[in-house]
Short mmCIF file of C-alpha atoms in Angstrom, two decimals:
data_model
loop_
_atom_site.label_atom_id
_atom_site.label_comp_id
_atom_site.label_asym_id
_atom_site.label_seq_id
_atom_site.Cartn_x
_atom_site.Cartn_y
_atom_site.Cartn_z
CA UNK A 150 -20.98 0.65 -0.97
CA UNK A 151 -18.09 2.19 -2.94
CA UNK A 152 -14.29 2.21 -2.76
CA UNK A 153 -12.61 5.40 -1.56
CA UNK A 154 -8.93 6.18 -0.96
CA UNK A 155 -7.56 9.28 0.75
CA UNK A 156 -3.81 9.69 1.07
CA UNK A 157 -0.61 11.62 0.56
CA UNK A 158 2.68 10.62 -1.04
CA UNK A 159 5.99 11.94 -2.34
CA UNK A 160 4.06 13.14 -5.40
CA UNK A 161 1.71 15.38 -3.43
CA UNK A 162 3.60 16.36 -0.28
CA UNK A 163 7.12 17.51 0.64
CA UNK A 164 9.33 15.20 2.65
CA UNK A 165 8.96 17.40 5.74
CA UNK A 166 5.19 16.74 5.79
CA UNK A 167 5.61 13.02 5.13
CA UNK A 168 8.07 12.81 8.03
CA UNK A 169 5.61 14.41 10.44
CA UNK A 170 2.64 12.41 9.18
CA UNK A 171 4.44 9.08 9.61
CA UNK A 172 2.42 6.32 11.30
CA UNK A 173 3.71 3.73 13.73
CA UNK A 174 2.35 0.17 13.53
CA UNK A 175 0.24 0.90 16.60
CA UNK A 176 -1.15 4.08 15.03
CA UNK A 177 -2.05 2.14 11.89
CA UNK A 178 -4.02 -0.39 13.92
CA UNK A 179 -5.86 2.37 15.77
CA UNK A 180 -6.59 4.13 12.49
CA UNK A 181 -8.12 0.95 11.04
CA UNK A 182 -10.31 0.35 14.09
CA UNK A 183 -11.51 3.97 14.14
CA UNK A 184 -12.27 3.88 10.41
CA UNK A 185 -14.53 0.83 10.52
CA UNK A 186 -16.19 2.27 13.64
CA UNK A 187 -17.05 5.44 11.73
CA UNK A 188 -20.50 5.73 10.19
CA UNK A 189 -19.61 5.92 6.45
CA UNK A 190 -17.11 3.03 6.36
CA UNK A 191 -17.61 -0.73 6.41
CA UNK A 192 -14.06 -1.89 5.56
CA UNK A 193 -10.61 -0.32 5.85
CA UNK A 194 -6.95 -0.96 4.99
CA UNK A 195 -3.86 1.24 5.43
CA UNK A 196 -0.94 1.29 2.99
CA UNK A 197 1.92 3.09 4.80
CA UNK A 198 5.40 3.09 3.27
CA UNK A 199 8.42 5.37 3.21
CA UNK A 200 6.79 7.71 0.76
CA UNK A 201 3.04 7.29 1.11
CA UNK A 202 0.20 7.03 3.60
CA UNK A 203 -3.08 5.84 2.07
CA UNK A 204 -6.33 4.86 3.75
CA UNK A 205 -8.65 2.61 1.69
CA UNK A 206 -12.26 2.19 2.75
CA UNK A 207 -15.58 0.85 1.55
CA UNK A 208 -17.99 3.76 2.14
CA UNK A 209 -21.65 4.43 1.48
CA UNK A 210 -21.33 8.23 1.14
CA UNK A 211 -18.63 10.07 -0.79
CA UNK A 212 -18.50 13.48 0.93
CA UNK A 213 -19.00 12.06 4.41
CA UNK A 214 -16.37 9.42 3.64
CA UNK A 215 -13.80 11.99 2.46
CA UNK A 216 -14.39 14.15 5.53
CA UNK A 217 -14.15 11.19 7.93
CA UNK A 218 -11.09 9.56 6.36
CA UNK A 219 -9.12 12.82 6.09
CA UNK A 220 -9.97 13.70 9.69
CA UNK A 221 -8.86 10.28 10.91
CA UNK A 222 -5.56 10.47 9.00
CA UNK A 223 -4.88 13.90 10.52
CA UNK A 224 -5.80 12.71 14.02
CA UNK A 225 -3.55 9.65 13.99
CA UNK A 226 -0.65 11.28 12.14
CA UNK A 227 -0.50 14.29 14.46
CA UNK A 228 -0.57 16.79 11.58
CA UNK A 229 -3.45 19.26 11.76
CA UNK A 230 -6.26 18.75 9.25
CA UNK A 231 -6.01 22.26 7.82
CA UNK A 232 -2.27 21.82 7.25
CA UNK A 233 -2.64 18.32 5.83
CA UNK A 234 -5.56 18.95 3.45
CA UNK A 235 -3.61 20.68 0.64
CA UNK A 236 -1.38 17.60 0.31
CA UNK A 237 -4.13 14.96 0.34
CA UNK A 238 -5.49 13.32 -2.79
CA UNK A 239 -8.76 11.46 -3.28
CA UNK A 240 -9.63 8.60 -5.64
CA UNK A 241 -13.10 7.08 -5.87
CA UNK A 242 -14.44 3.81 -7.29
CA UNK A 243 -12.67 2.91 -10.59
CA UNK A 244 -10.09 5.69 -10.09
CA UNK A 245 -9.25 4.22 -6.68
CA UNK A 246 -8.79 0.76 -8.22
CA UNK A 247 -6.62 2.25 -10.99
CA UNK A 248 -4.49 4.04 -8.40
CA UNK A 249 -3.76 0.93 -6.31
CA UNK A 250 -3.00 -1.18 -9.38
CA UNK A 251 -0.58 1.53 -10.59
CA UNK A 252 1.08 1.59 -7.17
CA UNK A 253 1.40 -2.21 -7.21
CA UNK A 254 3.13 -2.08 -10.61
CA UNK A 255 5.63 0.53 -9.44
CA UNK A 256 4.25 3.27 -11.72
CA UNK A 257 3.66 5.58 -8.75
CA UNK A 258 6.95 4.81 -7.01
CA UNK A 259 9.72 7.33 -6.52
CA UNK A 260 11.84 5.06 -8.72
CA UNK A 261 9.57 3.77 -11.49
CA UNK A 262 9.42 -0.02 -11.60
CA UNK A 263 10.20 -0.49 -7.89
CA UNK A 264 9.00 -3.99 -7.01
CA UNK A 265 9.24 -3.94 -3.21
CA UNK A 266 5.83 -2.28 -2.92
CA UNK A 267 4.25 -5.68 -3.54
CA UNK A 268 5.49 -6.93 -0.17
CA UNK A 269 4.07 -3.87 1.54
CA UNK A 270 0.66 -4.31 -0.11
CA UNK A 271 0.67 -7.92 1.05
CA UNK A 272 1.51 -6.83 4.59
CA UNK A 273 -1.26 -4.20 4.52
CA UNK A 274 -3.83 -6.80 3.53
CA UNK A 275 -2.60 -9.24 6.18
CA UNK A 276 -2.82 -6.53 8.85
CA UNK A 277 -6.40 -5.66 7.85
CA UNK A 278 -7.36 -9.34 7.89
CA UNK A 279 -5.87 -9.92 11.35
CA UNK A 280 -7.70 -6.85 12.67
CA UNK A 281 -10.92 -7.90 10.91
CA UNK A 282 -11.23 -4.61 9.02
CA UNK A 283 -11.03 -6.09 5.49
CA UNK A 284 -14.16 -7.56 3.96
CA UNK A 285 -14.88 -8.91 0.52
CA UNK A 286 -14.21 -5.70 -1.41
CA UNK A 287 -10.77 -4.94 0.05
CA UNK A 288 -9.75 -8.59 0.05
CA UNK A 289 -10.60 -8.84 -3.64
CA UNK A 290 -8.98 -5.47 -4.39
CA UNK A 291 -5.65 -6.05 -2.65
CA UNK A 292 -5.32 -9.64 -3.86
CA UNK A 293 -6.00 -8.52 -7.41
CA UNK A 294 -3.47 -5.68 -7.01
CA UNK A 295 -0.82 -8.23 -6.06
CA UNK A 296 -1.65 -10.30 -9.15
CA UNK A 297 -1.54 -7.22 -11.39
CA UNK A 298 1.83 -6.18 -9.98
CA UNK A 299 3.30 -9.63 -10.52
CA UNK A 300 1.89 -9.72 -14.04
CA UNK A 301 3.44 -6.34 -14.86
CA UNK A 302 6.87 -7.48 -13.70
CA UNK A 303 6.68 -10.85 -15.47
CA UNK A 304 5.19 -9.72 -18.80
CA UNK A 305 7.06 -6.44 -19.33
CA UNK A 306 10.47 -4.94 -18.76
CA UNK A 307 9.24 -2.51 -16.11
CA UNK A 308 12.12 -3.69 -13.90
CA UNK A 309 14.46 -2.05 -16.39
CA UNK A 310 12.69 1.28 -15.97
CA UNK A 311 13.82 1.57 -12.38
CA UNK A 312 15.79 -0.13 -9.67
CA UNK A 313 15.87 -0.49 -5.93
CA UNK A 314 16.20 2.70 -3.96
CA UNK A 315 19.60 1.51 -2.67
CA UNK A 316 21.00 1.10 -6.17
CA UNK A 317 19.53 4.40 -7.31
CA UNK A 318 21.00 6.17 -4.27
CA UNK A 319 24.44 4.68 -4.87
CA UNK A 320 24.26 5.77 -8.50
CA UNK A 321 23.60 9.33 -7.34
CA UNK A 322 26.63 9.17 -5.06
CA UNK A 323 28.82 7.71 -7.81
CA UNK A 324 27.99 10.50 -10.23
CA UNK A 325 29.35 9.76 -13.71
CA UNK A 326 31.23 6.62 -12.63
CA UNK A 327 29.66 3.14 -12.67
CA UNK A 328 28.81 2.09 -9.12
CA UNK A 329 31.17 -0.91 -9.16
CA UNK A 330 34.06 1.30 -10.28
CA UNK A 331 33.24 4.00 -7.72
CA UNK A 332 32.77 1.52 -4.85
CA UNK A 333 35.80 -0.71 -5.51
CA UNK A 334 37.97 -0.99 -2.41
CA UNK A 335 36.00 1.56 -0.37
CA UNK A 336 35.27 1.19 3.33
CA UNK A 337 31.51 1.23 3.98
CA UNK A 338 29.57 1.84 7.20
CA UNK A 339 25.95 0.66 7.34
CA UNK A 340 23.92 2.02 10.27
CA UNK A 341 21.02 -0.31 11.07
CA UNK A 342 20.47 -4.02 10.56
CA UNK A 343 16.90 -4.22 9.29
CA UNK A 344 15.77 -5.39 5.85
CA UNK A 345 16.67 -2.16 4.04
CA UNK A 346 20.05 -1.90 5.75
CA UNK A 347 20.67 -5.56 4.87
CA UNK A 348 19.85 -4.81 1.25
CA UNK A 349 22.24 -1.84 1.31
CA UNK A 350 25.03 -3.93 2.82
CA UNK A 351 24.55 -6.73 0.28
CA UNK A 352 24.48 -4.23 -2.61
CA UNK A 353 27.70 -2.61 -1.41
CA UNK A 354 29.35 -6.02 -1.05
CA UNK A 355 28.37 -6.99 -4.61
CA UNK A 356 29.60 -3.61 -5.85
CA UNK A 357 33.14 -4.40 -4.71
CA UNK A 358 33.70 -2.45 -1.49
CA UNK A 359 36.64 -3.70 0.51
CA UNK A 360 35.00 -3.65 3.95
CA UNK A 361 31.48 -3.34 5.39
CA UNK A 362 30.95 -2.37 9.02
CA UNK A 363 27.46 -2.90 10.47
CA UNK A 364 26.39 -0.73 13.41
CA UNK A 365 23.16 -1.44 15.25
CA UNK A 366 21.70 -0.85 18.67
CA UNK A 367 21.15 -4.60 19.02
CA UNK A 368 24.63 -5.96 18.46
CA UNK A 369 23.44 -9.53 17.86
CA UNK A 370 21.51 -8.43 14.76
CA UNK A 371 24.55 -6.59 13.43
CA UNK A 372 26.74 -9.64 14.03
CA UNK A 373 24.28 -11.88 12.23
CA UNK A 374 24.21 -9.58 9.20
CA UNK A 375 28.02 -9.29 9.16
CA UNK A 376 28.32 -13.07 9.31
CA UNK A 377 25.91 -13.49 6.40
CA UNK A 378 27.89 -10.98 4.33
CA UNK A 379 31.19 -12.66 5.08
CA UNK A 380 29.75 -16.03 4.04
CA UNK A 381 28.02 -14.65 0.96
CA UNK A 382 30.80 -15.41 -1.49
CA UNK A 383 31.58 -11.78 -2.40
CA UNK A 384 34.94 -11.81 -0.60
CA UNK A 385 34.05 -8.68 1.39
CA UNK A 386 35.36 -8.23 4.92
CA UNK A 387 32.46 -7.63 7.31
CA UNK A 388 32.29 -6.91 11.02
CA UNK A 389 29.75 -5.62 13.55
CA UNK A 390 30.01 -2.78 16.05
CA UNK A 391 27.76 -1.20 18.65
CA UNK A 392 26.00 2.12 17.99
CA UNK A 393 28.37 4.01 20.27
CA UNK A 394 31.21 3.16 17.87
CA UNK A 395 29.59 4.98 14.92
CA UNK A 396 31.54 8.22 15.46
CA UNK A 397 34.89 6.40 15.37
CA UNK A 398 33.91 4.23 12.40
CA UNK A 399 32.70 7.27 10.48
CA UNK A 400 36.21 8.74 10.52
CA UNK A 401 37.46 5.65 8.67
CA UNK A 402 34.54 5.19 6.26
CA UNK A 403 34.42 6.32 2.64
CA UNK A 404 30.66 5.77 2.34
CA UNK A 405 27.95 5.44 5.00
CA UNK A 406 24.35 4.26 4.55
CA UNK A 407 21.78 4.82 7.31
CA UNK A 408 18.25 3.50 7.69
CA UNK A 409 17.19 3.02 11.32
CA UNK A 410 14.02 3.27 13.32
CA UNK A 411 15.18 6.35 15.21
CA UNK A 412 12.69 9.13 15.91
CA UNK A 413 15.54 11.65 16.10
CA UNK A 414 18.68 12.26 14.08
CA UNK A 415 21.37 9.59 14.17
CA UNK A 416 24.04 11.89 12.71
CA UNK A 417 24.00 15.67 13.13
CA UNK A 418 25.87 18.06 10.90
CA UNK A 419 28.44 18.50 13.67
CA UNK A 420 28.95 14.71 13.85
CA UNK A 421 29.63 14.59 10.12
CA UNK A 422 31.97 17.58 10.27
CA UNK A 423 33.91 16.00 13.13
CA UNK A 424 34.20 12.72 11.21
CA UNK A 425 35.59 14.50 8.15
CA UNK A 426 38.02 16.43 10.33
CA UNK A 427 39.11 13.23 12.05
CA UNK A 428 39.69 11.59 8.68
CA UNK A 429 41.56 14.46 7.00
CA UNK A 430 43.37 15.81 10.07
CA UNK A 431 41.97 19.31 9.54
CA UNK A 432 39.99 21.34 12.10
CA UNK A 433 36.33 20.43 12.20
CA UNK A 434 34.25 22.80 10.06
CA UNK A 435 31.66 24.84 11.94
CA UNK A 436 28.06 23.87 11.17
CA UNK A 437 25.51 26.55 12.13
CA UNK A 438 22.67 25.62 14.43
CA UNK A 439 24.10 22.43 15.84
CA UNK A 440 23.63 21.46 19.45
CA UNK A 441 24.19 18.15 21.18
CA UNK A 442 23.75 14.85 19.44
CA UNK A 443 20.11 13.66 19.61
CA UNK A 444 19.27 10.11 20.66
CA UNK A 445 20.74 7.47 18.41
CA UNK A 446 18.77 5.01 16.33
CA UNK A 447 15.96 2.97 17.79
CA UNK A 448 16.23 -0.78 18.00
CA UNK A 449 13.47 -1.40 15.47
CA UNK A 450 15.33 -0.78 12.23
CA UNK A 451 12.83 0.02 9.50
CA UNK A 452 12.77 -1.80 6.12
CA UNK A 453 12.95 1.58 4.44
CA UNK A 454 12.82 0.99 0.69
CA UNK A 455 10.63 3.18 -1.51
CA UNK A 456 7.28 1.49 -0.92
CA UNK A 457 8.68 -1.04 1.55
CA UNK A 458 8.73 0.36 5.07
CA UNK A 459 6.31 1.12 7.83
CA UNK A 460 6.68 4.75 8.76
CA UNK A 461 7.70 5.91 12.20
CA UNK A 462 6.76 9.31 13.58
CA UNK A 463 8.94 12.39 13.35
CA UNK A 464 10.11 13.63 16.70
CA UNK A 465 8.94 17.18 16.04
CA UNK A 466 5.25 16.38 15.59
CA UNK A 467 3.09 17.45 18.49
CA UNK A 468 -0.39 16.42 19.54
CA UNK A 469 -0.27 13.02 17.84
CA UNK A 470 -2.93 11.68 20.18
CA UNK A 471 -5.09 14.78 20.27
CA UNK A 472 -8.45 14.33 18.63
CA UNK A 473 -9.11 16.67 15.72
CA UNK A 474 -12.29 18.69 16.31
CA UNK A 475 -15.21 17.96 14.05
CA UNK A 476 -15.64 20.04 10.94
CA UNK A 477 -18.80 21.80 9.91
CA UNK A 478 -20.58 21.22 6.60
CA UNK A 479 -19.27 24.40 5.00
CA UNK A 480 -15.68 23.67 6.00
CA UNK A 481 -16.06 20.06 4.92
CA UNK A 482 -17.14 21.00 1.42
CA UNK A 483 -14.27 23.47 1.07
CA UNK A 484 -11.89 20.68 2.10
CA UNK A 485 -13.60 18.25 -0.27
CA UNK A 486 -13.01 20.68 -3.11
CA UNK A 487 -9.36 21.08 -2.20
CA UNK A 488 -8.88 17.33 -1.92
CA UNK A 489 -10.58 16.50 -5.20
CA UNK A 490 -8.83 19.34 -7.01
CA UNK A 491 -5.54 17.93 -5.74
CA UNK A 492 -6.36 14.51 -7.16
CA UNK A 493 -4.75 13.51 -10.47
CA UNK A 494 -8.12 12.05 -11.42
CA UNK A 495 -9.44 15.53 -12.11
CA UNK A 496 -6.23 16.99 -13.46
CA UNK A 497 -4.81 18.37 -10.23
CA UNK A 498 -1.06 18.52 -9.95
CA UNK A 499 1.25 17.68 -7.13
CA UNK A 500 1.84 20.24 -4.43
CA UNK A 501 4.86 22.45 -4.99
CA UNK A 502 8.02 20.85 -3.62
CA UNK A 503 10.69 22.74 -1.79
CA UNK A 504 13.95 22.99 -3.68
CA UNK A 505 16.61 20.56 -2.54
CA UNK A 506 20.00 21.80 -1.44
CA UNK A 507 21.73 18.83 -3.09
CA UNK A 508 23.64 19.41 -6.29
CA UNK A 509 22.67 17.08 -9.16
CA UNK A 510 24.78 14.01 -9.83
CA UNK A 511 26.77 15.65 -12.61
CA UNK A 512 27.93 18.35 -10.15
CA UNK A 513 29.57 15.98 -7.65
CA UNK A 514 32.60 17.79 -6.17
CA UNK A 515 36.00 16.51 -7.26
CA UNK A 516 37.10 15.63 -3.72
CA UNK A 517 34.60 13.72 -1.60
CA UNK A 518 35.99 12.48 1.68
CA UNK A 519 32.69 11.01 2.88
CA UNK A 520 29.63 9.93 0.85
CA UNK A 521 26.39 9.61 2.84
CA UNK A 522 23.18 7.84 1.80
CA UNK A 523 20.18 8.41 4.09
CA UNK A 524 17.29 6.04 3.28
CA UNK A 525 15.33 6.69 6.48
CA UNK A 526 11.98 8.39 6.85
CA UNK A 527 12.06 10.43 9.07
CA UNK A 528 15.64 11.22 8.11
CA UNK A 529 18.60 9.83 10.06
CA UNK A 530 21.20 12.34 8.86
CA UNK A 531 20.84 16.05 9.41
CA UNK A 532 20.35 18.01 6.19
CA UNK A 533 23.05 20.39 7.52
CA UNK A 534 25.57 17.76 6.40
CA UNK A 535 24.97 19.11 2.89
CA UNK A 536 27.01 22.16 3.87
CA UNK A 537 30.03 20.27 5.20
CA UNK A 538 33.01 20.52 2.86
CA UNK A 539 34.11 17.28 1.16
CA UNK A 540 30.79 15.59 2.04
CA UNK A 541 28.22 14.32 -0.44
CA UNK A 542 24.76 13.56 1.06
CA UNK A 543 21.92 11.88 -0.81
CA UNK A 544 18.64 11.45 1.03
CA UNK A 545 15.00 10.65 0.25
CA UNK A 546 14.26 14.22 -0.82
CA UNK A 547 17.19 14.48 -3.22
CA UNK A 548 16.36 11.03 -4.61
CA UNK A 549 12.85 12.27 -5.36
CA UNK A 550 14.26 15.23 -7.24
CA UNK A 551 16.73 13.05 -9.18
CA UNK A 552 14.18 10.37 -10.08
CA UNK A 553 11.84 12.96 -11.57
CA UNK A 554 14.30 13.33 -14.47
CA UNK A 555 15.12 9.63 -14.80
CA UNK A 556 14.51 8.14 -18.27
CA UNK A 557 11.31 6.16 -18.69
CA UNK A 558 11.44 2.78 -20.39
CA UNK A 559 9.05 2.00 -23.25
CA UNK A 560 7.70 -0.86 -21.12
CA UNK A 561 5.94 1.67 -18.91
CA UNK A 562 3.30 2.10 -21.63
CA UNK A 563 2.76 -1.66 -21.69
CA UNK A 564 2.27 -1.66 -17.92
CA UNK A 565 -0.23 1.17 -18.18
CA UNK A 566 -2.19 -0.89 -20.69
CA UNK A 567 -2.15 -3.86 -18.31
CA UNK A 568 -3.41 -1.65 -15.49
CA UNK A 569 -6.27 -0.25 -17.61
CA UNK A 570 -7.33 -3.73 -18.72
CA UNK A 571 -7.20 -5.09 -15.19
CA UNK A 572 -9.20 -2.17 -13.81
CA UNK A 573 -11.94 -2.82 -16.37
CA UNK A 574 -11.92 -6.54 -15.56
CA UNK A 575 -12.03 -5.91 -11.82
CA UNK A 576 -14.95 -3.50 -12.19
CA UNK A 577 -16.88 -5.95 -14.36
CA UNK A 578 -16.26 -8.78 -11.89
CA UNK A 579 -17.40 -6.67 -8.94
CA UNK A 580 -20.56 -5.55 -10.72
CA UNK A 581 -21.32 -9.11 -11.78
CA UNK A 582 -20.72 -10.33 -8.24
CA UNK A 583 -23.16 -7.72 -6.99
CA UNK A 584 -26.03 -9.37 -8.88
CA UNK A 585 -25.05 -12.97 -8.12
CA UNK A 586 -26.93 -13.17 -4.78
CA UNK A 587 -30.09 -11.94 -6.55
CA UNK A 588 -29.71 -14.57 -9.28
CA UNK A 589 -29.11 -17.29 -6.66
CA UNK A 590 -32.17 -16.14 -4.72
CA UNK A 591 -34.26 -16.27 -7.93
CA UNK A 592 -33.16 -19.83 -8.69
CA UNK A 593 -33.77 -20.82 -5.08
CA UNK A 594 -37.30 -19.46 -5.30
CA UNK A 595 -37.86 -21.34 -8.59
CA UNK A 596 -36.63 -24.60 -7.04
CA UNK A 597 -38.98 -24.05 -4.11
CA UNK A 598 -41.92 -23.59 -6.50
CA UNK A 599 -41.01 -26.83 -8.32
CA UNK A 600 -40.81 -28.75 -5.03
CA UNK A 601 -44.16 -27.35 -3.90
CA UNK A 602 -45.91 -28.25 -7.16
CA UNK A 603 -44.51 -31.80 -7.20
CA UNK A 604 -45.77 -32.25 -3.62
CA UNK A 605 -49.20 -31.05 -4.73
CA UNK A 606 -49.12 -33.50 -7.67
CA UNK A 607 -48.33 -36.34 -5.26
CA UNK A 608 -51.43 -35.41 -3.25
CA UNK A 609 -53.65 -35.45 -6.31
CA UNK A 610 -52.16 -38.58 -7.89
CA UNK A 611 -51.09 -40.81 -4.99
CA UNK A 612 -51.07 -43.88 -7.24
CA UNK A 613 -48.32 -42.33 -9.44
CA UNK A 614 -45.31 -44.64 -9.70
CA UNK A 615 -41.82 -43.65 -8.69
CA UNK A 616 -40.55 -43.79 -12.28
CA UNK A 617 -43.28 -41.52 -13.58
CA UNK A 618 -42.94 -39.12 -10.64
CA UNK A 619 -39.18 -38.79 -11.23
CA UNK A 620 -39.71 -38.18 -14.94
CA UNK A 621 -42.31 -35.47 -14.29
CA UNK A 622 -40.09 -33.82 -11.68
CA UNK A 623 -37.12 -33.79 -14.04
CA UNK A 624 -39.24 -32.35 -16.86
CA UNK A 625 -40.58 -29.52 -14.70
CA UNK A 626 -37.09 -28.65 -13.52
CA UNK A 627 -35.76 -28.58 -17.09
CA UNK A 628 -38.56 -26.24 -18.12
CA UNK A 629 -37.81 -23.86 -15.24
CA UNK A 630 -34.07 -23.96 -15.89
CA UNK A 631 -34.53 -23.20 -19.58
CA UNK A 632 -36.87 -20.33 -18.85
CA UNK A 633 -34.43 -18.79 -16.36
CA UNK A 634 -31.21 -19.50 -18.25
CA UNK A 635 -31.27 -16.74 -20.85
CA UNK A 636 -32.54 -13.99 -18.49
CA UNK A 637 -30.01 -14.79 -15.74
CA UNK A 638 -27.05 -15.04 -18.15
CA UNK A 639 -28.09 -11.81 -19.84
CA UNK A 640 -28.65 -9.94 -16.59
CA UNK A 641 -25.14 -10.91 -15.43
CA UNK A 642 -23.70 -9.56 -18.65
CA UNK A 643 -25.64 -6.33 -18.35
CA UNK A 644 -24.76 -5.94 -14.68
CA UNK A 645 -21.03 -6.24 -15.47
CA UNK A 646 -21.20 -3.19 -17.73
CA UNK A 647 -20.83 0.37 -16.39
CA UNK A 648 -24.12 1.55 -14.96
CA UNK A 649 -25.43 -1.99 -14.59
CA UNK A 650 -25.97 -1.87 -10.83
CA UNK A 651 -29.70 -1.27 -11.26
CA UNK A 652 -30.37 -4.66 -12.85
CA UNK A 653 -30.25 -6.42 -9.49
CA UNK A 654 -32.97 -4.12 -8.16
CA UNK A 655 -35.03 -4.67 -11.30
CA UNK A 656 -34.74 -8.45 -10.95
CA UNK A 657 -35.81 -8.34 -7.31
CA UNK A 658 -38.78 -6.15 -8.18
CA UNK A 659 -39.96 -8.20 -11.22
CA UNK A 660 -39.87 -11.51 -9.37
CA UNK A 661 -40.91 -10.10 -5.99
CA UNK A 662 -37.87 -11.61 -4.29
CA UNK A 663 -37.62 -11.41 -0.52
CA UNK A 664 -34.77 -8.96 0.33
CA UNK A 665 -33.88 -11.08 3.34
CA UNK A 666 -33.37 -14.12 1.09
CA UNK A 667 -30.94 -12.14 -1.06
CA UNK A 668 -29.15 -10.86 2.05
CA UNK A 669 -28.86 -14.42 3.38
CA UNK A 670 -27.20 -15.53 0.14
CA UNK A 671 -24.76 -12.61 0.43
CA UNK A 672 -23.89 -13.54 4.00
CA UNK A 673 -23.34 -17.19 3.07
CA UNK A 674 -21.19 -16.13 0.12
CA UNK A 675 -19.15 -13.91 2.40
CA UNK A 676 -18.55 -16.70 4.91
CA UNK A 677 -17.23 -18.94 2.16
CA UNK A 678 -14.99 -16.47 0.35
CA UNK A 679 -13.41 -13.99 2.78
CA UNK A 680 -9.98 -15.29 3.90
CA UNK A 681 -9.32 -15.45 7.60
CA UNK A 682 -5.87 -14.89 9.03
CA UNK A 683 -4.21 -17.97 10.54
CA UNK A 684 -5.21 -18.54 14.12
CA UNK A 685 -8.46 -16.60 13.80
CA UNK A 686 -10.75 -19.27 12.32
CA UNK A 687 -12.89 -19.27 15.45
CA UNK A 688 -13.63 -15.59 14.98
CA UNK A 689 -14.87 -15.97 11.41
CA UNK A 690 -18.59 -16.04 12.14
CA UNK A 691 -18.32 -13.15 14.56
CA UNK A 692 -16.40 -11.19 11.94
CA UNK A 693 -18.98 -11.70 9.21
CA UNK A 694 -22.04 -11.23 11.38
CA UNK A 695 -20.88 -7.73 12.23
CA UNK A 696 -23.04 -5.39 10.07
CA UNK A 697 -20.22 -2.82 10.00
CA UNK A 698 -17.75 -5.19 8.32
CA UNK A 699 -17.56 -7.25 5.19
CA UNK A 700 -20.22 -5.49 3.13
CA UNK A 701 -19.31 -5.19 -0.54
#
């Protein structure tokens, strides 16, 4: 079995595609179940954040695995396979390990050094464990990725190479001014009360805004967040309002941050134009193509940091539940070629991105009546707000464009070295673990031979005393151990090197080991080592007896 990842991210796909391909929590669970039910896959885990959707699997066939995983992503995302294929990338075996470790360290984040991805990786592993789709390989992989990410942040200054998406977004709004100077005394409106909105509100409070207003569909959550801000020692004035008060509050706000769980727009271009008109006393500017206001934000506010939120589906996607028809061999190989060519592992570049309509930070207009920061995916604020006079809008797409030119810290090279070293260590450990059941089976067979021969000696020399029998038994065991020590240590070393997978087969053949004995050792090993989610201990044996799960 081998590790395979198929996915798309802000580096390979435009925001419009990521919005449509977004997966709900329910869709992620269905995707995991369908993946482990598919023929090529034995384990599966989904990493879905604001800016990426990646499906990890332990597969026994590369081409069949790529075809199956890409088809399943298309089916559950609601984006057609033919449309999705140009934006997908593929990583296999060591390249897949290298990719996840890089993601965990923040090297693949929109803002380099982003640390919130570690929480999302942890959640992805927990979800796969609860659903019984993660076996030894993915448990080892994701747990090691978490350790690598923590090591990168503790041993290097990668945190200085980037910052949270909230801070980066506020810096884009502030332009040439420091954020604390730009924000001082401003009135801020935060739409949503989830983890990302809470982070935005706290960041604004620390930056020196005079007032923070929290709007949320569930008023109790907004009130709780406002109370926490007021008691946080920043001296900011904080209050909560219902979602239907957003329009009125927007006319009084200097800056608004939105990150909700809405499947439609929270603020249209017309809403923004009306708010600016209400604030300045001028007639509302006309925004082309605007109709009525779509449904406001959903109650489930998403924790929408770069690499820290579960995606929710875009309202425009159709056929999300429609099964994608099977693909023929010829079509599959064409798609495989496109996917692999698109992968950075073979030198493919990211798909062309559509140009953003946002002016760069240095071109911020002199008079900005309303600054908007949209951290939602799919977006909360209509892109038409870009065209409203005296409005500055920064969203996920414009942040991606701005971060591409952000300076890279020298510590990034140190993190890349850590990732390379950890990938090599992980590969060696996995290859060595692959031969361990064979070595255990060999020593078990040797112990059985010793026991059998001592029993035969007892039959031939019944008058042998206990002291003599024990001494003979110990001597025979020492001889066997010494004979096996050097070969077993050496074979583990050889197996840990690239291309060493064949040593286990050679050992089984040379010593005529029973394959079922080796398999039994593997199953026992798996029962001991694979973590089980709390509350599911009773399902552990069922989980590991399933031949479709847990194979490494």
